[in-house]
Amino acid sequence: MAVDISVPLQGKIALITGSTSGMGLETARVLARNGASIALHGLGDPADIATILDEIGDLGVAARHFGHDLSAHEQGANLVPEVIAAMGRVDILINNAGIQYVADIQDFPDAEWHRLIAVNLTAAFTAIRAAWPGMRDRRWGRIINTASTLAMIAEPRKAAYVSAKHGVLGLTREIALEGAELGITCNAICPGWVLTPLVRRQVEAKAAALGLSFDDTVREHFVRDLPTKRFVETEEIAAAMLFLCSEAARSITGVALPVDGASIVV
Ligand code: NAD
């Protein structure tokens, strides 16, 4: 599916955390195609990242990579200041980096709780705080947090993830209020299941535990109970992100937008 809506973003600088993979990468591509310069962020193979930068650069916009590890507080706090130092400013901030850890509550390790909260929640707070003065002074900003349907409902064995994503929604509403008179919007996208590397790892773990093939596990344990009987596509997430960056969306703020094929209404 190609994203066939367009939004003029020429001259804007967009930082998308966790954009070396999955829905963040697709969002980086779509924003670049619409004219935004891209601060690509995330972990990964340097050769793959160089290829992504070339691909985005070929669209005629500036693109640089930042490899800050968001599980380390100081690196997370330095990300936006270093993007501003290198690229001039941040007009669009998409807090998208995220990790998952699955365990029964009695076995959930402290270290994994703290790591997940750091990447999925605290990094969004520190990035918003650092991007804020520039957005406030220019009286324009777009902040989008990738939450999840698990910001609205819960799922067993995902205590840290569900807690972090509920927190992301609270942060989104708070920032929407603080930005309301300043031309800064803040919204959350709540994806349903999307077959990115993050979910691929969950399918593989379940397939191994059940002794099933990858495809059978997807069919029987991931999409069978979804109203649409299919995963959401990364392009569909990117399209929603793009719309929220537009002028037309300037009064849409504080919203939690499910892009989930009605999975939370069944
Ligand atoms: P993904 O694994 O493809 O991408 C995750 C990105 O985060 C990568 O760029 C990775 O390098 C980066 N990242 C991970 N740990 C990091 C760290 N310590 N420091 C810096 N960067 C780090 O996953 P995705 O599915 O595209 O996930 C993107 C967002 O969407 C996440 O916030 C995730 O929770 C959320 N989400 C995903 C789904 C889904 O079904 N895939 C559903 C709902 C919400």
Short mmCIF file of C-alpha atoms and ligand atoms in Angstrom, two decimals:
data_model
loop_
_atom_site.label_atom_id
_atom_site.label_comp_id
_atom_site.label_asym_id
_atom_site.label_seq_id
_atom_site.Cartn_x
_atom_site.Cartn_y
_atom_site.Cartn_z
CA MET A 1 0.00 0.00 0.00
CA ALA A 2 1.47 3.37 -0.99
CA VAL A 3 0.66 6.48 1.03
CA ASP A 4 -1.17 8.65 -1.48
CA ILE A 5 -1.89 11.72 0.61
CA SER A 6 0.47 14.66 0.56
CA VAL A 7 1.24 17.35 3.10
CA PRO A 8 3.68 20.17 2.37
CA LEU A 9 6.53 19.74 4.87
CA GLN A 10 9.30 21.57 2.96
CA GLY A 11 11.66 23.33 5.38
CA LYS A 12 10.55 21.28 8.39
CA ILE A 13 12.99 19.16 10.34
CA ALA A 14 11.60 15.92 11.73
CA LEU A 15 13.21 13.74 14.38
CA ILE A 16 11.72 10.26 14.42
CA THR A 17 13.08 8.08 17.20
CA GLY A 18 13.33 4.40 16.37
CA SER A 19 13.34 5.07 12.63
CA THR A 20 15.99 2.57 11.60
CA SER A 21 13.27 -0.11 11.46
CA GLY A 22 9.56 -0.86 11.31
CA MET A 23 6.93 1.86 11.36
CA GLY A 24 9.45 4.57 12.29
CA LEU A 25 11.43 3.87 9.12
CA GLU A 26 8.28 3.98 6.99
CA THR A 27 7.29 7.27 8.62
CA ALA A 28 10.74 8.72 7.91
CA ARG A 29 10.36 7.76 4.24
CA VAL A 30 6.87 9.27 3.98
CA LEU A 31 7.81 12.54 5.71
CA ALA A 32 10.91 12.82 3.50
CA ARG A 33 8.79 12.28 0.37
CA ASN A 34 6.70 15.21 1.58
CA GLY A 35 9.73 17.48 1.90
CA ALA A 36 10.84 17.20 5.55
CA SER A 37 14.50 16.83 6.43
CA ILE A 38 15.01 13.76 8.55
CA ALA A 39 16.87 13.11 11.77
CA LEU A 40 16.88 9.34 11.58
CA HIS A 41 17.39 7.67 14.94
CA GLY A 42 17.87 4.19 16.25
CA LEU A 43 20.13 1.20 16.56
CA GLY A 44 21.17 -1.10 13.76
CA ASP A 45 23.80 -2.24 11.31
CA PRO A 46 25.84 0.77 10.09
CA ALA A 47 25.70 -0.50 6.49
CA ASP A 48 21.88 -0.75 6.60
CA ILE A 49 21.66 2.72 8.13
CA ALA A 50 23.93 4.14 5.41
CA THR A 51 21.62 2.64 2.78
CA ILE A 52 18.57 4.24 4.42
CA LEU A 53 20.32 7.63 4.56
CA ASP A 54 21.18 7.35 0.85
CA GLU A 55 17.60 6.42 0.01
CA ILE A 56 16.22 9.42 1.94
CA GLY A 57 18.95 11.74 0.60
CA ASP A 58 17.93 10.77 -2.95
CA LEU A 59 14.55 12.38 -2.22
CA GLY A 60 16.35 15.74 -2.05
CA VAL A 61 16.13 16.35 1.70
CA ALA A 62 18.82 16.40 4.39
CA ALA A 63 19.14 13.19 6.41
CA ARG A 64 21.44 12.38 9.32
CA HIS A 65 21.57 9.45 11.69
CA PHE A 66 21.71 9.59 15.49
CA GLY A 67 22.48 6.39 17.36
CA HIS A 68 21.73 7.38 20.96
CA ASP A 69 20.79 4.42 23.15
CA LEU A 70 17.57 5.49 24.85
CA SER A 71 17.92 2.91 27.60
CA ALA A 72 20.80 5.05 28.94
CA HIS A 73 19.28 8.19 30.49
CA GLU A 74 22.10 10.57 29.62
CA GLN A 75 22.17 9.49 25.96
CA GLY A 76 18.40 9.89 25.75
CA ALA A 77 18.58 13.35 27.28
CA ASN A 78 21.32 14.37 24.81
CA LEU A 79 19.50 13.24 21.66
CA VAL A 80 17.41 16.35 20.89
CA PRO A 81 20.16 18.85 21.85
CA GLU A 82 22.52 17.02 19.49
CA VAL A 83 19.96 16.96 16.67
CA ILE A 84 19.43 20.71 17.15
CA ALA A 85 23.19 21.29 17.14
CA ALA A 86 23.59 19.31 13.93
CA MET A 87 20.42 20.23 12.00
CA GLY A 88 19.30 23.56 13.47
CA ARG A 89 16.01 22.68 15.14
CA VAL A 90 13.27 20.10 15.62
CA ASP A 91 9.85 21.06 14.21
CA ILE A 92 8.34 17.58 14.25
CA LEU A 93 9.16 15.15 17.03
CA ILE A 94 7.93 11.59 16.72
CA ASN A 95 8.66 9.55 19.82
CA ASN A 96 8.44 6.11 18.31
CA ALA A 97 11.33 3.99 19.63
CA GLY A 98 10.05 1.06 21.63
CA ILE A 99 10.90 -2.35 22.96
CA GLN A 100 8.91 -5.24 24.36
CA TYR A 101 9.54 -7.69 27.20
CA VAL A 102 7.15 -10.54 27.94
CA ALA A 103 7.09 -12.36 31.30
CA ASP A 104 4.73 -13.36 34.08
CA ILE A 105 4.66 -10.71 36.79
CA GLN A 106 6.41 -12.86 39.42
CA ASP A 107 9.32 -13.42 37.02
CA PHE A 108 9.56 -9.88 35.60
CA PRO A 109 13.16 -8.70 36.14
CA ASP A 110 13.82 -5.22 37.61
CA ALA A 111 16.38 -4.53 34.90
CA GLU A 112 13.89 -5.21 32.07
CA TRP A 113 11.23 -3.05 33.75
CA HIS A 114 13.65 -0.11 34.04
CA ARG A 115 15.01 -0.57 30.50
CA LEU A 116 11.55 -0.67 28.97
CA ILE A 117 10.28 2.35 30.91
CA ALA A 118 13.44 4.27 29.90
CA VAL A 119 13.05 3.56 26.15
CA ASN A 120 9.24 3.61 25.86
CA LEU A 121 8.36 6.44 28.25
CA THR A 122 11.21 8.44 29.81
CA ALA A 123 12.90 9.06 26.44
CA ALA A 124 9.70 10.69 25.15
CA PHE A 125 9.60 13.01 28.17
CA THR A 126 13.24 14.10 27.84
CA ALA A 127 12.91 14.59 24.06
CA ILE A 128 9.76 16.72 24.40
CA ARG A 129 11.36 18.81 27.16
CA ALA A 130 14.40 19.54 25.00
CA ALA A 131 12.43 20.27 21.79
CA TRP A 132 9.92 22.49 23.61
CA PRO A 133 11.73 25.88 23.84
CA GLY A 134 12.28 26.01 20.05
CA MET A 135 8.73 24.95 19.23
CA ARG A 136 7.38 27.47 21.75
CA ASP A 137 9.48 30.33 20.35
CA ARG A 138 8.47 29.51 16.75
CA ARG A 139 4.88 28.92 17.86
CA TRP A 140 4.70 25.73 15.81
CA GLY A 141 5.36 22.15 16.70
CA ARG A 142 4.09 18.66 16.04
CA ILE A 143 4.70 15.98 18.65
CA ILE A 144 3.46 12.47 17.99
CA ASN A 145 3.99 9.62 20.40
CA THR A 146 3.70 6.05 19.18
CA ALA A 147 1.60 4.47 21.92
CA SER A 148 -0.30 1.24 21.26
CA THR A 149 -3.73 -0.25 21.68
CA LEU A 150 -2.03 -1.43 24.89
CA ALA A 151 -2.23 2.20 26.06
CA MET A 152 -5.99 1.60 26.33
CA ILE A 153 -6.35 -2.05 27.21
CA ALA A 154 -4.04 -4.60 28.85
CA GLU A 155 -2.60 -7.94 27.84
CA PRO A 156 -1.19 -10.61 30.16
CA ARG A 157 2.60 -10.87 30.65
CA LYS A 158 3.32 -7.33 29.42
CA ALA A 159 3.39 -5.36 32.70
CA ALA A 160 6.14 -2.91 31.76
CA TYR A 161 4.91 -2.33 28.20
CA VAL A 162 1.28 -1.76 29.19
CA SER A 163 2.37 0.55 32.02
CA ALA A 164 4.72 2.52 29.76
CA LYS A 165 2.13 2.91 26.99
CA HIS A 166 -0.59 4.02 29.42
CA GLY A 167 2.00 6.53 30.67
CA VAL A 168 2.66 7.72 27.11
CA LEU A 169 -1.03 8.49 26.76
CA GLY A 170 -1.01 10.52 29.98
CA LEU A 171 2.07 12.40 28.80
CA THR A 172 0.38 13.08 25.45
CA ARG A 173 -2.68 14.64 27.09
CA GLU A 174 -0.53 16.70 29.45
CA ILE A 175 1.67 18.07 26.66
CA ALA A 176 -1.39 18.82 24.49
CA LEU A 177 -2.68 21.09 27.26
CA GLU A 178 0.66 22.81 27.77
CA GLY A 179 1.03 23.39 24.03
CA ALA A 180 -2.55 24.38 23.24
CA GLU A 181 -1.94 28.15 23.11
CA LEU A 182 1.50 27.80 21.57
CA GLY A 183 0.71 26.18 18.21
CA ILE A 184 2.14 22.89 19.41
CA THR A 185 0.01 19.77 19.05
CA CYS A 186 0.70 16.48 20.77
CA ASN A 187 -1.08 13.27 19.84
CA ALA A 188 -0.66 9.54 20.26
CA ILE A 189 -1.02 6.94 17.53
CA CYS A 190 -2.19 3.61 18.90
CA PRO A 191 -1.25 0.88 16.44
CA GLY A 192 -2.71 -2.59 16.58
CA TRP A 193 -0.54 -5.52 15.50
CA VAL A 194 1.97 -4.57 12.79
CA LEU A 195 4.40 -7.20 11.51
CA THR A 196 7.64 -5.32 12.28
CA PRO A 197 10.81 -6.84 13.77
CA LEU A 198 9.36 -6.17 17.26
CA VAL A 199 6.37 -8.41 16.53
CA ARG A 200 8.34 -10.90 14.44
CA ARG A 201 10.34 -11.71 17.60
CA GLN A 202 7.08 -12.34 19.51
CA VAL A 203 5.75 -14.60 16.75
CA GLU A 204 9.03 -16.54 16.69
CA ALA A 205 9.00 -17.01 20.48
CA LYS A 206 5.41 -18.26 20.42
CA ALA A 207 6.07 -20.52 17.42
CA ALA A 208 9.03 -22.08 19.24
CA ALA A 209 7.01 -22.53 22.45
CA LEU A 210 4.09 -24.17 20.60
CA GLY A 211 6.13 -26.12 18.04
CA LEU A 212 4.31 -24.43 15.15
CA SER A 213 5.54 -22.82 11.95
CA PHE A 214 5.82 -19.03 11.75
CA ASP A 215 2.87 -18.79 9.32
CA ASP A 216 0.61 -21.08 11.37
CA THR A 217 1.43 -19.08 14.50
CA VAL A 218 0.55 -15.82 12.75
CA ARG A 219 -2.73 -17.26 11.49
CA GLU A 220 -3.83 -19.07 14.65
CA HIS A 221 -2.45 -16.80 17.38
CA PHE A 222 -2.12 -13.30 15.97
CA VAL A 223 -4.61 -12.45 13.20
CA ARG A 224 -7.44 -14.98 13.57
CA ASP A 225 -9.21 -12.94 16.26
CA LEU A 226 -8.65 -9.58 14.59
CA PRO A 227 -11.74 -8.10 12.92
CA THR A 228 -9.79 -7.45 9.70
CA LYS A 229 -7.96 -10.83 9.80
CA ARG A 230 -4.72 -9.07 8.89
CA PHE A 231 -1.89 -7.06 10.37
CA VAL A 232 -1.93 -3.28 10.11
CA GLU A 233 0.68 -2.11 7.58
CA THR A 234 3.54 0.25 8.39
CA GLU A 235 2.35 2.53 5.57
CA GLU A 236 -1.01 2.95 7.32
CA ILE A 237 0.74 4.13 10.48
CA ALA A 238 2.95 6.49 8.47
CA ALA A 239 -0.11 7.99 6.73
CA ALA A 240 -1.72 8.79 10.09
CA MET A 241 1.53 10.35 11.29
CA LEU A 242 1.74 12.46 8.13
CA PHE A 243 -1.81 13.78 8.53
CA LEU A 244 -1.14 14.76 12.16
CA CYS A 245 1.84 16.83 10.92
CA SER A 246 -0.39 18.90 8.61
CA GLU A 247 -1.89 22.36 9.10
CA ALA A 248 -5.31 20.76 8.68
CA ALA A 249 -4.66 18.85 11.93
CA ARG A 250 -3.80 21.90 14.02
CA SER A 251 -6.90 21.53 16.21
CA ILE A 252 -6.38 17.81 16.70
CA THR A 253 -4.41 17.56 19.91
CA GLY A 254 -4.45 15.37 22.98
CA VAL A 255 -5.92 12.56 20.93
CA ALA A 256 -5.23 8.83 21.14
CA LEU A 257 -5.82 7.62 17.59
CA PRO A 258 -6.17 3.86 17.19
CA VAL A 259 -4.92 2.55 13.82
CA ASP A 260 -5.89 -0.99 14.60
CA GLY A 261 -8.71 -2.25 12.37
CA ALA A 262 -11.21 -2.11 15.25
CA SER A 263 -9.24 -4.58 17.36
CA ILE A 264 -10.07 -2.78 20.62
CA VAL A 265 -13.78 -2.48 20.00
CA VAL A 266 -14.51 -6.20 19.78
P1 NAD B 1 10.89 -2.15 15.55
O1 NAD B 1 11.55 -3.13 16.44
O2 NAD B 1 10.83 -2.41 14.09
O3 NAD B 1 11.57 -0.70 15.72
C1 NAD B 1 11.97 -0.23 16.98
C2 NAD B 1 12.92 0.94 16.79
O4 NAD B 1 13.31 1.40 18.09
C3 NAD B 1 14.21 0.58 16.03
O5 NAD B 1 14.60 1.67 15.20
C4 NAD B 1 15.21 0.39 17.15
O6 NAD B 1 16.56 0.62 16.77
C5 NAD B 1 14.74 1.43 18.15
N1 NAD B 1 15.20 1.12 19.49
C6 NAD B 1 14.95 -0.01 20.21
N2 NAD B 1 15.62 0.05 21.37
C7 NAD B 1 16.32 1.21 21.37
C8 NAD B 1 17.21 1.83 22.29
N3 NAD B 1 17.54 1.26 23.45
N4 NAD B 1 17.74 3.01 21.96
C9 NAD B 1 17.44 3.60 20.79
N5 NAD B 1 16.61 3.08 19.89
C10 NAD B 1 16.06 1.89 20.17
O7 NAD B 1 9.45 -1.94 16.16
P2 NAD B 1 8.08 -1.26 15.68
O8 NAD B 1 7.05 -2.30 15.78
O9 NAD B 1 8.22 -0.46 14.43
O10 NAD B 1 7.84 -0.29 16.92
C11 NAD B 1 7.75 1.11 16.84
C12 NAD B 1 6.84 1.60 17.94
O11 NAD B 1 5.53 1.09 17.72
C13 NAD B 1 7.22 1.14 19.35
O12 NAD B 1 7.04 2.19 20.25
C14 NAD B 1 6.23 0.02 19.63
O13 NAD B 1 6.01 -0.14 21.00
C15 NAD B 1 5.02 0.56 18.92
N6 NAD B 1 4.00 -0.43 18.60
C16 NAD B 1 4.26 -1.49 17.77
C17 NAD B 1 3.24 -2.39 17.46
C18 NAD B 1 3.45 -3.54 16.52
O14 NAD B 1 2.55 -4.36 16.40
N7 NAD B 1 4.59 -3.63 15.84
C19 NAD B 1 1.96 -2.18 17.98
C20 NAD B 1 1.73 -1.11 18.82
C21 NAD B 1 2.75 -0.23 19.10
#
